[in-house]
């Protein structure tokens, strides 16, 4: 069996949406998103063993959303937090689906997302590059409503 190059997924074919206060915002201005789940592990010393075994004791989710600097949505949410102290949470839904691939689509939903920081204001007169911003965030729940097809090879 071999992996077919046509089954590789192009990241440019993805879609992403944020659900903020019940309103769905298409993230067409997003450049990249990467979300990671990291296990929290604790040491379990065992009598008679020279190694220190570990076991999972929970997890934490974190990520970074990089967007072109063309929206005030997240700055408004952070401004409201600054003014009132009332925090905010939102959902992110990312779908990877490449029509040339036989792998189908996968949708990941990141729940209870909370921004760590945002850029309050920005300019760069020294560069020809388009302005962008990275927004680190955490999340505390996760779902996979759509899974890739199993690849059988050829």
PDB file of C-alpha atoms in Angstrom:
ATOM      1  CA  UNK A   1       0.000   0.000   0.000  1.00  0.00           C
ATOM      2  CA  UNK A   2       1.119   3.503  -0.779  1.00  0.00           C
ATOM      3  CA  UNK A   3      -0.025   6.963   0.212  1.00  0.00           C
ATOM      4  CA  UNK A   4      -1.305   8.829  -2.840  1.00  0.00           C
ATOM      5  CA  UNK A   5      -0.168  12.414  -3.219  1.00  0.00           C
ATOM      6  CA  UNK A   6      -3.707  13.307  -4.291  1.00  0.00           C
ATOM      7  CA  UNK A   7      -4.914  12.427  -0.774  1.00  0.00           C
ATOM      8  CA  UNK A   8      -2.739  15.066   0.919  1.00  0.00           C
ATOM      9  CA  UNK A   9      -4.850  17.957   2.200  1.00  0.00           C
ATOM     10  CA  UNK A  10      -4.237  21.524   1.048  1.00  0.00           C
ATOM     11  CA  UNK A  11      -4.526  23.920   3.975  1.00  0.00           C
ATOM     12  CA  UNK A  12      -5.790  26.599   1.593  1.00  0.00           C
ATOM     13  CA  UNK A  13      -9.063  24.680   1.207  1.00  0.00           C
ATOM     14  CA  UNK A  14     -10.031  25.059   4.890  1.00  0.00           C
ATOM     15  CA  UNK A  15     -12.888  27.094   6.292  1.00  0.00           C
ATOM     16  CA  UNK A  16     -13.100  28.623   9.757  1.00  0.00           C
ATOM     17  CA  UNK A  17     -15.912  30.188  11.734  1.00  0.00           C
ATOM     18  CA  UNK A  18     -16.100  31.825  15.157  1.00  0.00           C
ATOM     19  CA  UNK A  19     -19.352  31.828  17.132  1.00  0.00           C
ATOM     20  CA  UNK A  20     -19.321  34.883  19.375  1.00  0.00           C
ATOM     21  CA  UNK A  21     -22.330  35.703  21.555  1.00  0.00           C
ATOM     22  CA  UNK A  22     -24.500  33.514  19.304  1.00  0.00           C
ATOM     23  CA  UNK A  23     -23.382  35.279  16.112  1.00  0.00           C
ATOM     24  CA  UNK A  24     -21.401  33.306  13.510  1.00  0.00           C
ATOM     25  CA  UNK A  25     -18.416  35.157  12.031  1.00  0.00           C
ATOM     26  CA  UNK A  26     -16.716  33.649   8.972  1.00  0.00           C
ATOM     27  CA  UNK A  27     -12.969  33.990   9.435  1.00  0.00           C
ATOM     28  CA  UNK A  28     -12.246  34.619   5.760  1.00  0.00           C
ATOM     29  CA  UNK A  29      -9.450  36.991   6.866  1.00  0.00           C
ATOM     30  CA  UNK A  30      -7.642  34.214   8.785  1.00  0.00           C
ATOM     31  CA  UNK A  31      -4.186  33.123   7.632  1.00  0.00           C
ATOM     32  CA  UNK A  32      -3.442  30.249   9.986  1.00  0.00           C
ATOM     33  CA  UNK A  33      -4.765  28.510  13.035  1.00  0.00           C
ATOM     34  CA  UNK A  34      -3.090  25.868  15.100  1.00  0.00           C
ATOM     35  CA  UNK A  35      -4.636  24.393  18.224  1.00  0.00           C
ATOM     36  CA  UNK A  36      -2.888  21.891  20.474  1.00  0.00           C
ATOM     37  CA  UNK A  37      -4.095  19.591  23.213  1.00  0.00           C
ATOM     38  CA  UNK A  38      -1.429  18.853  25.781  1.00  0.00           C
ATOM     39  CA  UNK A  39      -1.797  16.171  28.426  1.00  0.00           C
ATOM     40  CA  UNK A  40      -0.997  17.064  32.015  1.00  0.00           C
ATOM     41  CA  UNK A  41       1.014  14.151  33.394  1.00  0.00           C
ATOM     42  CA  UNK A  42       1.980  13.308  36.959  1.00  0.00           C
ATOM     43  CA  UNK A  43       4.853  11.164  38.176  1.00  0.00           C
ATOM     44  CA  UNK A  44       3.935   7.778  39.628  1.00  0.00           C
ATOM     45  CA  UNK A  45       7.013   6.373  41.398  1.00  0.00           C
ATOM     46  CA  UNK A  46       6.737   2.594  41.675  1.00  0.00           C
ATOM     47  CA  UNK A  47       8.653   0.575  44.243  1.00  0.00           C
ATOM     48  CA  UNK A  48      11.145  -1.755  42.591  1.00  0.00           C
ATOM     49  CA  UNK A  49      11.392   0.231  39.318  1.00  0.00           C
ATOM     50  CA  UNK A  50      14.269   2.548  38.470  1.00  0.00           C
ATOM     51  CA  UNK A  51      12.213   4.650  36.075  1.00  0.00           C
ATOM     52  CA  UNK A  52       9.514   7.103  37.092  1.00  0.00           C
ATOM     53  CA  UNK A  53       6.281   6.130  35.408  1.00  0.00           C
ATOM     54  CA  UNK A  54       3.783   8.790  34.431  1.00  0.00           C
ATOM     55  CA  UNK A  55       0.044   8.872  33.972  1.00  0.00           C
ATOM     56  CA  UNK A  56      -2.317  11.408  32.493  1.00  0.00           C
ATOM     57  CA  UNK A  57      -4.130  13.622  34.959  1.00  0.00           C
ATOM     58  CA  UNK A  58      -5.941  16.017  32.637  1.00  0.00           C
ATOM     59  CA  UNK A  59      -5.284  18.217  29.645  1.00  0.00           C
ATOM     60  CA  UNK A  60      -5.126  21.802  28.468  1.00  0.00           C
ATOM     61  CA  UNK A  61      -5.895  23.280  25.084  1.00  0.00           C
ATOM     62  CA  UNK A  62      -4.149  26.261  23.552  1.00  0.00           C
ATOM     63  CA  UNK A  63      -3.669  27.730  20.132  1.00  0.00           C
ATOM     64  CA  UNK A  64      -2.858  30.700  17.963  1.00  0.00           C
ATOM     65  CA  UNK A  65      -5.102  32.326  15.392  1.00  0.00           C
ATOM     66  CA  UNK A  66      -3.245  34.486  12.877  1.00  0.00           C
ATOM     67  CA  UNK A  67      -5.364  36.917  10.863  1.00  0.00           C
ATOM     68  CA  UNK A  68      -4.876  39.830   8.532  1.00  0.00           C
ATOM     69  CA  UNK A  69      -5.228  43.020  10.547  1.00  0.00           C
ATOM     70  CA  UNK A  70      -8.616  43.920   9.042  1.00  0.00           C
ATOM     71  CA  UNK A  71     -11.197  43.229  11.768  1.00  0.00           C
ATOM     72  CA  UNK A  72     -12.122  44.959  15.004  1.00  0.00           C
ATOM     73  CA  UNK A  73     -14.307  42.112  16.306  1.00  0.00           C
ATOM     74  CA  UNK A  74     -11.772  40.740  18.775  1.00  0.00           C
ATOM     75  CA  UNK A  75     -10.507  44.208  19.755  1.00  0.00           C
ATOM     76  CA  UNK A  76     -14.101  45.181  20.626  1.00  0.00           C
ATOM     77  CA  UNK A  77     -14.471  42.095  22.812  1.00  0.00           C
ATOM     78  CA  UNK A  78     -11.204  42.879  24.583  1.00  0.00           C
ATOM     79  CA  UNK A  79     -12.196  46.553  24.967  1.00  0.00           C
ATOM     80  CA  UNK A  80     -15.427  45.462  26.636  1.00  0.00           C
ATOM     81  CA  UNK A  81     -13.383  43.263  28.986  1.00  0.00           C
ATOM     82  CA  UNK A  82     -11.073  46.192  29.790  1.00  0.00           C
ATOM     83  CA  UNK A  83     -14.024  48.498  30.494  1.00  0.00           C
ATOM     84  CA  UNK A  84     -16.281  46.082  32.416  1.00  0.00           C
ATOM     85  CA  UNK A  85     -14.103  43.194  33.610  1.00  0.00           C
ATOM     86  CA  UNK A  86     -16.647  40.792  32.070  1.00  0.00           C
ATOM     87  CA  UNK A  87     -14.746  38.056  30.258  1.00  0.00           C
ATOM     88  CA  UNK A  88     -15.899  36.435  27.024  1.00  0.00           C
ATOM     89  CA  UNK A  89     -15.770  33.000  25.443  1.00  0.00           C
ATOM     90  CA  UNK A  90     -16.389  31.826  21.895  1.00  0.00           C
ATOM     91  CA  UNK A  91     -16.211  28.742  19.696  1.00  0.00           C
ATOM     92  CA  UNK A  92     -13.965  28.094  16.712  1.00  0.00           C
ATOM     93  CA  UNK A  93     -14.939  25.604  14.007  1.00  0.00           C
ATOM     94  CA  UNK A  94     -12.292  24.579  11.485  1.00  0.00           C
ATOM     95  CA  UNK A  95     -13.083  22.331   8.520  1.00  0.00           C
ATOM     96  CA  UNK A  96     -10.402  20.815   6.309  1.00  0.00           C
ATOM     97  CA  UNK A  97     -11.788  19.562   3.013  1.00  0.00           C
ATOM     98  CA  UNK A  98      -9.839  19.335  -0.213  1.00  0.00           C
ATOM     99  CA  UNK A  99     -12.033  18.328  -3.193  1.00  0.00           C
ATOM    100  CA  UNK A 100      -9.127  16.562  -4.931  1.00  0.00           C
ATOM    101  CA  UNK A 101      -8.468  14.318  -1.925  1.00  0.00           C
ATOM    102  CA  UNK A 102     -10.237  11.068  -1.167  1.00  0.00           C
ATOM    103  CA  UNK A 103      -9.855  11.698   2.565  1.00  0.00           C
ATOM    104  CA  UNK A 104     -13.118  13.618   2.781  1.00  0.00           C
ATOM    105  CA  UNK A 105     -13.397  16.282   5.440  1.00  0.00           C
ATOM    106  CA  UNK A 106     -12.608  16.773   9.070  1.00  0.00           C
ATOM    107  CA  UNK A 107     -14.263  19.373  11.269  1.00  0.00           C
ATOM    108  CA  UNK A 108     -12.791  20.301  14.631  1.00  0.00           C
ATOM    109  CA  UNK A 109     -14.742  22.439  17.059  1.00  0.00           C
ATOM    110  CA  UNK A 110     -12.832  24.239  19.796  1.00  0.00           C
ATOM    111  CA  UNK A 111     -15.218  25.129  22.607  1.00  0.00           C
ATOM    112  CA  UNK A 112     -14.973  27.684  25.404  1.00  0.00           C
ATOM    113  CA  UNK A 113     -12.167  29.601  23.665  1.00  0.00           C
ATOM    114  CA  UNK A 114     -10.729  32.582  25.524  1.00  0.00           C
ATOM    115  CA  UNK A 115      -8.209  35.046  24.091  1.00  0.00           C
ATOM    116  CA  UNK A 116      -4.942  35.578  25.978  1.00  0.00           C
ATOM    117  CA  UNK A 117      -3.995  38.812  24.230  1.00  0.00           C
ATOM    118  CA  UNK A 118      -4.700  40.967  21.201  1.00  0.00           C
ATOM    119  CA  UNK A 119      -2.964  43.860  19.484  1.00  0.00           C
ATOM    120  CA  UNK A 120      -4.706  47.076  20.570  1.00  0.00           C
ATOM    121  CA  UNK A 121      -3.284  49.137  17.682  1.00  0.00           C
ATOM    122  CA  UNK A 122      -0.649  48.599  15.015  1.00  0.00           C
ATOM    123  CA  UNK A 123       1.152  50.060  12.029  1.00  0.00           C
ATOM    124  CA  UNK A 124       4.445  49.384  10.243  1.00  0.00           C
ATOM    125  CA  UNK A 125       5.675  52.017   7.791  1.00  0.00           C
ATOM    126  CA  UNK A 126       8.945  50.130   7.237  1.00  0.00           C
ATOM    127  CA  UNK A 127       7.540  47.079   5.485  1.00  0.00           C
ATOM    128  CA  UNK A 128       5.698  46.242   2.282  1.00  0.00           C
ATOM    129  CA  UNK A 129       4.061  43.264   4.012  1.00  0.00           C
ATOM    130  CA  UNK A 130       0.365  43.316   4.834  1.00  0.00           C
ATOM    131  CA  UNK A 131      -0.460  43.845   8.502  1.00  0.00           C
ATOM    132  CA  UNK A 132      -1.376  40.740  10.447  1.00  0.00           C
ATOM    133  CA  UNK A 133      -1.813  39.777  14.076  1.00  0.00           C
ATOM    134  CA  UNK A 134      -1.426  36.644  16.137  1.00  0.00           C
ATOM    135  CA  UNK A 135      -4.020  35.991  18.803  1.00  0.00           C
ATOM    136  CA  UNK A 136      -3.063  33.319  21.337  1.00  0.00           C
ATOM    137  CA  UNK A 137      -5.999  31.607  23.035  1.00  0.00           C
ATOM    138  CA  UNK A 138      -6.956  28.730  25.273  1.00  0.00           C
ATOM    139  CA  UNK A 139      -9.902  26.354  24.985  1.00  0.00           C
ATOM    140  CA  UNK A 140     -11.436  23.937  27.447  1.00  0.00           C
ATOM    141  CA  UNK A 141     -13.511  21.552  25.338  1.00  0.00           C
ATOM    142  CA  UNK A 142     -13.114  19.895  21.952  1.00  0.00           C
ATOM    143  CA  UNK A 143     -15.225  17.966  19.481  1.00  0.00           C
ATOM    144  CA  UNK A 144     -14.773  16.274  16.084  1.00  0.00           C
ATOM    145  CA  UNK A 145     -18.191  16.272  14.354  1.00  0.00           C
ATOM    146  CA  UNK A 146     -16.659  15.179  11.004  1.00  0.00           C
ATOM    147  CA  UNK A 147     -13.764  12.722  10.639  1.00  0.00           C
ATOM    148  CA  UNK A 148     -11.503  12.078   7.671  1.00  0.00           C
ATOM    149  CA  UNK A 149     -12.161   8.869   5.717  1.00  0.00           C
ATOM    150  CA  UNK A 150      -9.803   5.983   6.346  1.00  0.00           C
ATOM    151  CA  UNK A 151      -7.071   5.911   3.722  1.00  0.00           C
ATOM    152  CA  UNK A 152      -6.675   2.480   2.184  1.00  0.00           C
ATOM    153  CA  UNK A 153      -3.806   3.268  -0.183  1.00  0.00           C
ATOM    154  CA  UNK A 154      -3.410   2.009  -3.718  1.00  0.00           C
TER     155      UNK A 154
END
